[in-house]
Amino acid sequence: MAEDIKNNNTPNDKERDINDKSPTYNYVGDENVLDKCQKEKDEYLDGWKRAKADLINYKKDEAKHFEIIAKFSQEAIIKDLIMVLDSFDLALAALEKENKAENGIYLIRTQLEDILKQHGLERVIISVHQPFDPSLQEAIVSIDSDQPSGTVIEEVERGYLLHGKLVRPARVKVIK
Amino acid sequence: MKILGIDLGTTNSAMAIVEAGEPKILENHEGNRTTPSVASLSKTNERLVGLLAKRQSVVNPKNTISSVKWLR
C-alpha cells in the first residue's frame, strides 16, 4: 500500500474485486487519510488484542470447567447412594435393638462405603461438645442444656464431602 | 468491560455475566447457581451469608435475616 501511495498507483474501481468491501480512499490531496488509517489500525489492533485475551481466558476457564465436570460427574448418583447408606444405618440400628443384626449386613454396608470412598467420598467427622460449625454442619434443632451454649450435642444425620466439597452437611442438634 | 448482573431475590439470589453473547449464571463457592438470601451475625460475631447463614438460622434466629421483602 505504501508503494501505491508513493506512486499514486491505486487500483481503480473496475480493477477492484466486486466482493471486496474494504473502504476506498482518494489518496491524492487527502492529508487525513494516513491519520484515518492509523486510527483504524489502532482500533482493529485493540479489538484483536481483546479478542485474543478473551480467547485465552475462555480456554483457561473451559479447562477448569472440564476438570470440575470430570471430578463431580458422579455427584448426583453418589448423593443418591448416600441415602442407601442412611437406610443401612437405620436398618442396622433397628436390628441391633432386637439383637438380630447379622454380620453380612455390616459387610455389605462397609463394602458400599468403601466403594464410595474410592470415588472421593469422605465422611464429615462430628465431635460432640465441640462448637457448631455451619461450614460443615446444619442445625436442625436447638435444645436447652447445662452444657456450653453453641456446642453440638448430637449428630442426627451424617455429613459427607466429595473430593473436599461438601455434598451434604451433617445435621446436628445444638445447645441453645 | 465485564458487567455483573445480580438478582437479589426474596428466597434466593443469583449472579450472571455475559460470555460470548450469552448470559451465564455464576456458581457460588459451594458450586450452586443460586445462593440463599440469608445474612447473619453469628454468636462469635462472625458475618455469615448464604448457605452458612441458613444452616445456623435455627440456633440463631434473632441475628439471622431472611425473606427481607416480607419483613415488617
Short mmCIF file of C-alpha atoms in Angstrom, two decimals:
data_model
loop_
_atom_site.label_atom_id
_atom_site.label_comp_id
_atom_site.label_asym_id
_atom_site.label_seq_id
_atom_site.Cartn_x
_atom_site.Cartn_y
_atom_site.Cartn_z
CA MET A 1 0.00 0.00 0.00
CA ALA A 2 2.90 2.36 0.79
CA GLU A 3 4.26 1.82 -2.71
CA ASP A 4 0.84 2.51 -4.18
CA ILE A 5 0.52 5.80 -2.31
CA LYS A 6 4.02 6.85 -3.30
CA ASN A 7 3.43 6.12 -6.96
CA ASN A 8 -0.18 7.25 -6.87
CA ASN A 9 -0.83 3.84 -8.33
CA THR A 10 -4.14 2.93 -6.68
CA PRO A 11 -6.35 0.35 -8.32
CA ASN A 12 -9.42 1.91 -9.87
CA ASP A 13 -12.93 0.68 -9.13
CA LYS A 14 -13.04 -1.52 -12.22
CA GLU A 15 -9.93 -3.41 -11.11
CA ARG A 16 -11.25 -3.96 -7.61
CA ASP A 17 -12.90 -7.25 -6.85
CA ILE A 18 -16.66 -6.68 -6.64
CA ASN A 19 -16.70 -8.68 -3.39
CA ASP A 20 -14.00 -6.51 -1.82
CA LYS A 21 -15.82 -4.48 0.86
CA SER A 22 -12.73 -2.66 2.15
CA PRO A 23 -13.08 1.15 2.17
CA THR A 24 -11.74 3.08 -0.81
CA TYR A 25 -9.63 6.18 -0.32
CA ASN A 26 -8.76 9.03 -2.62
CA TYR A 27 -5.09 9.28 -1.68
CA VAL A 28 -4.33 12.32 -3.83
CA GLY A 29 -4.84 15.59 -2.00
CA ASP A 30 -6.33 13.96 1.14
CA GLU A 31 -3.99 14.67 4.04
CA ASN A 32 -6.18 12.98 6.63
CA VAL A 33 -6.03 9.56 5.02
CA LEU A 34 -2.94 8.45 6.93
CA ASP A 35 -4.42 9.62 10.24
CA LYS A 36 -7.65 7.84 9.45
CA CYS A 37 -5.75 4.65 8.57
CA GLN A 38 -3.69 4.95 11.74
CA LYS A 39 -6.83 5.30 13.89
CA GLU A 40 -8.48 2.36 12.16
CA LYS A 41 -5.34 0.28 12.58
CA ASP A 42 -5.19 1.08 16.32
CA GLU A 43 -8.88 0.29 16.71
CA TYR A 44 -8.58 -3.05 14.89
CA LEU A 45 -5.38 -3.96 16.74
CA ASP A 46 -7.03 -3.15 20.06
CA GLY A 47 -10.04 -5.28 19.12
CA TRP A 48 -7.81 -8.14 18.05
CA LYS A 49 -5.83 -7.99 21.30
CA ARG A 50 -9.04 -8.03 23.34
CA ALA A 51 -10.40 -10.97 21.34
CA LYS A 52 -7.10 -12.84 21.82
CA ALA A 53 -7.12 -12.19 25.60
CA ASP A 54 -10.77 -13.27 25.77
CA LEU A 55 -9.92 -16.50 23.95
CA ILE A 56 -7.01 -17.26 26.31
CA ASN A 57 -9.25 -16.62 29.36
CA TYR A 58 -12.03 -18.70 27.83
CA LYS A 59 -9.63 -21.62 27.25
CA LYS A 60 -8.42 -21.43 30.87
CA ASP A 61 -11.99 -21.28 32.18
CA GLU A 62 -13.04 -24.20 29.98
CA ALA A 63 -10.08 -26.32 31.16
CA LYS A 64 -11.06 -25.66 34.80
CA HIS A 65 -14.69 -26.34 33.97
CA PHE A 66 -13.88 -29.71 32.35
CA GLU A 67 -11.71 -30.66 35.32
CA ILE A 68 -14.64 -29.92 37.67
CA ILE A 69 -17.09 -31.81 35.42
CA ALA A 70 -14.79 -34.86 35.39
CA LYS A 71 -14.43 -34.75 39.19
CA PHE A 72 -18.07 -34.20 40.02
CA SER A 73 -19.80 -36.02 37.15
CA GLN A 74 -20.89 -38.76 39.58
CA GLU A 75 -22.09 -36.35 42.25
CA ALA A 76 -25.80 -36.98 41.64
CA ILE A 77 -25.56 -40.79 41.84
CA ILE A 78 -23.23 -40.61 44.85
CA LYS A 79 -25.74 -38.35 46.63
CA ASP A 80 -28.42 -40.95 45.95
CA LEU A 81 -26.18 -43.73 47.24
CA ILE A 82 -25.60 -41.75 50.45
CA MET A 83 -29.31 -42.25 51.11
CA VAL A 84 -28.79 -46.01 50.75
CA LEU A 85 -26.04 -45.77 53.40
CA ASP A 86 -28.52 -43.90 55.63
CA SER A 87 -31.06 -46.67 55.12
CA PHE A 88 -28.44 -49.28 56.09
CA ASP A 89 -27.68 -47.32 59.26
CA LEU A 90 -31.37 -47.08 60.19
CA ALA A 91 -31.92 -50.77 59.47
CA LEU A 92 -28.85 -51.78 61.49
CA ALA A 93 -29.91 -49.57 64.42
CA ALA A 94 -33.34 -51.22 64.44
CA LEU A 95 -31.88 -54.74 64.16
CA GLU A 96 -29.31 -54.06 66.88
CA LYS A 97 -32.13 -53.23 69.30
CA GLU A 98 -33.64 -56.65 68.68
CA ASN A 99 -30.21 -58.37 68.56
CA LYS A 100 -30.95 -59.52 65.01
CA ALA A 101 -28.17 -57.67 63.21
CA GLU A 102 -26.25 -60.10 61.02
CA ASN A 103 -22.58 -59.69 60.17
CA GLY A 104 -23.47 -59.93 56.49
CA ILE A 105 -25.42 -56.67 56.61
CA TYR A 106 -22.46 -54.88 58.21
CA LEU A 107 -20.21 -56.26 55.48
CA ILE A 108 -22.50 -55.06 52.67
CA ARG A 109 -22.71 -51.60 54.25
CA THR A 110 -18.91 -51.43 54.60
CA GLN A 111 -18.49 -52.63 51.01
CA LEU A 112 -20.75 -49.83 49.74
CA GLU A 113 -18.98 -47.24 51.88
CA ASP A 114 -15.55 -48.40 50.66
CA ILE A 115 -16.64 -48.13 47.00
CA LEU A 116 -17.89 -44.59 47.61
CA LYS A 117 -14.62 -43.71 49.38
CA GLN A 118 -12.70 -44.85 46.29
CA HIS A 119 -14.76 -42.34 44.31
CA GLY A 120 -13.78 -39.48 46.62
CA LEU A 121 -16.49 -39.60 49.28
CA GLU A 122 -15.43 -38.74 52.80
CA ARG A 123 -17.47 -38.57 55.99
CA VAL A 124 -17.71 -35.34 57.98
CA ILE A 125 -16.41 -36.16 61.44
CA ILE A 126 -18.54 -34.69 64.20
CA SER A 127 -17.26 -34.33 67.73
CA VAL A 128 -19.92 -33.96 70.39
CA HIS A 129 -19.42 -30.95 72.72
CA GLN A 130 -17.40 -29.14 70.04
CA PRO A 131 -18.58 -25.71 68.76
CA PHE A 132 -21.17 -25.80 65.99
CA ASP A 133 -19.56 -25.19 62.55
CA PRO A 134 -22.04 -24.02 59.85
CA SER A 135 -19.48 -24.68 57.09
CA LEU A 136 -19.88 -28.46 57.65
CA GLN A 137 -22.98 -28.78 59.81
CA GLU A 138 -26.61 -27.80 59.70
CA ALA A 139 -28.50 -27.15 62.91
CA ILE A 140 -31.90 -28.80 62.83
CA VAL A 141 -32.90 -28.07 66.40
CA SER A 142 -31.63 -26.13 69.39
CA ILE A 143 -32.16 -27.58 72.83
CA ASP A 144 -31.80 -26.41 76.43
CA SER A 145 -28.99 -27.96 78.41
CA ASP A 146 -26.44 -27.17 81.08
CA GLN A 147 -23.69 -27.80 78.50
CA PRO A 148 -21.86 -24.82 76.92
CA SER A 149 -24.04 -22.80 74.52
CA GLY A 150 -23.46 -23.21 70.78
CA THR A 151 -21.95 -26.70 71.02
CA VAL A 152 -23.06 -29.86 69.23
CA ILE A 153 -24.92 -32.32 71.42
CA GLU A 154 -25.90 -34.98 68.89
CA GLU A 155 -25.42 -35.95 65.25
CA VAL A 156 -28.78 -36.77 63.70
CA GLU A 157 -27.64 -37.41 60.09
CA ARG A 158 -24.14 -37.95 58.78
CA GLY A 159 -22.50 -35.37 56.53
CA TYR A 160 -20.31 -36.13 53.51
CA LEU A 161 -17.63 -34.44 51.40
CA LEU A 162 -16.91 -35.36 47.77
CA HIS A 163 -13.33 -34.52 46.74
CA GLY A 164 -13.30 -31.98 49.58
CA LYS A 165 -16.57 -30.32 48.55
CA LEU A 166 -19.48 -30.59 50.96
CA VAL A 167 -22.28 -32.56 49.30
CA ARG A 168 -24.35 -32.95 52.44
CA PRO A 169 -23.89 -31.16 55.75
CA ALA A 170 -24.05 -33.17 58.94
CA ARG A 171 -27.41 -32.49 60.58
CA VAL A 172 -26.94 -31.85 64.28
CA LYS A 173 -28.67 -30.82 67.49
CA VAL A 174 -27.13 -27.73 69.06
CA ILE A 175 -27.32 -26.38 72.59
CA LYS A 176 -29.09 -23.01 72.94
CA MET B 1 -15.79 -4.27 30.20
CA LYS B 2 -17.48 -7.11 32.09
CA ILE B 3 -20.91 -6.50 33.54
CA LEU B 4 -22.19 -8.44 36.52
CA GLY B 5 -25.95 -8.79 36.85
CA ILE B 6 -27.29 -9.51 40.34
CA ASP B 7 -30.77 -10.79 41.14
CA LEU B 8 -31.44 -10.17 44.82
CA GLY B 9 -34.43 -12.44 45.33
CA THR B 10 -36.60 -12.92 48.39
CA THR B 11 -35.56 -16.52 48.91
CA ASN B 12 -32.51 -16.96 46.68
CA SER B 13 -30.09 -14.66 44.84
CA ALA B 14 -28.06 -15.22 41.67
CA MET B 15 -25.36 -13.50 39.65
CA ALA B 16 -24.70 -13.64 35.91
CA ILE B 17 -22.28 -12.31 33.32
CA VAL B 18 -22.49 -12.21 29.52
CA GLU B 19 -19.99 -14.56 27.92
CA ALA B 20 -19.72 -14.90 24.14
CA GLY B 21 -23.02 -13.03 23.83
CA GLU B 22 -24.88 -15.42 26.11
CA PRO B 23 -25.86 -14.87 29.75
CA LYS B 24 -24.10 -17.25 32.12
CA ILE B 25 -25.10 -17.74 35.76
CA LEU B 26 -22.09 -17.87 38.06
CA GLU B 27 -21.74 -20.66 40.61
CA ASN B 28 -21.04 -19.80 44.22
CA HIS B 29 -18.31 -21.25 46.45
CA GLU B 30 -20.42 -24.36 47.12
CA GLY B 31 -20.95 -24.91 43.38
CA ASN B 32 -24.62 -23.86 43.40
CA ARG B 33 -26.18 -21.49 40.88
CA THR B 34 -28.35 -19.83 43.50
CA THR B 35 -27.45 -18.65 46.98
CA PRO B 36 -29.96 -18.38 49.83
CA SER B 37 -30.78 -14.72 50.55
CA VAL B 38 -29.89 -15.04 54.20
CA ALA B 39 -27.47 -12.98 56.30
CA SER B 40 -26.48 -13.49 59.89
CA LEU B 41 -24.25 -12.36 62.70
CA SER B 42 -23.07 -15.50 64.46
CA LYS B 43 -22.66 -15.91 68.20
CA THR B 44 -18.93 -15.33 67.73
CA ASN B 45 -19.69 -12.05 65.89
CA GLU B 46 -18.84 -13.54 62.50
CA ARG B 47 -20.72 -12.23 59.47
CA LEU B 48 -22.30 -15.14 57.59
CA VAL B 49 -24.21 -15.07 54.31
CA GLY B 50 -25.91 -17.62 52.05
CA LEU B 51 -25.93 -21.32 52.93
CA LEU B 52 -23.81 -20.91 56.05
CA ALA B 53 -26.20 -18.32 57.46
CA LYS B 54 -29.15 -20.56 56.58
CA ARG B 55 -27.60 -23.62 58.26
CA GLN B 56 -27.30 -21.86 61.60
CA SER B 57 -30.63 -19.99 61.43
CA VAL B 58 -32.35 -22.48 63.75
CA VAL B 59 -29.91 -21.85 66.59
CA ASN B 60 -29.50 -18.11 65.99
CA PRO B 61 -32.88 -16.79 64.76
CA LYS B 62 -32.57 -13.38 66.43
CA ASN B 63 -29.47 -12.44 64.45
CA THR B 64 -30.44 -14.07 61.15
CA ILE B 65 -32.28 -12.18 58.44
CA SER B 66 -34.16 -13.93 55.61
CA SER B 67 -37.11 -13.15 53.30
CA VAL B 68 -36.23 -9.46 53.53
CA LYS B 69 -39.12 -8.33 51.32
CA TRP B 70 -41.62 -9.64 53.84
CA LEU B 71 -40.06 -8.06 56.93
CA ARG B 72 -42.49 -5.74 58.68
#
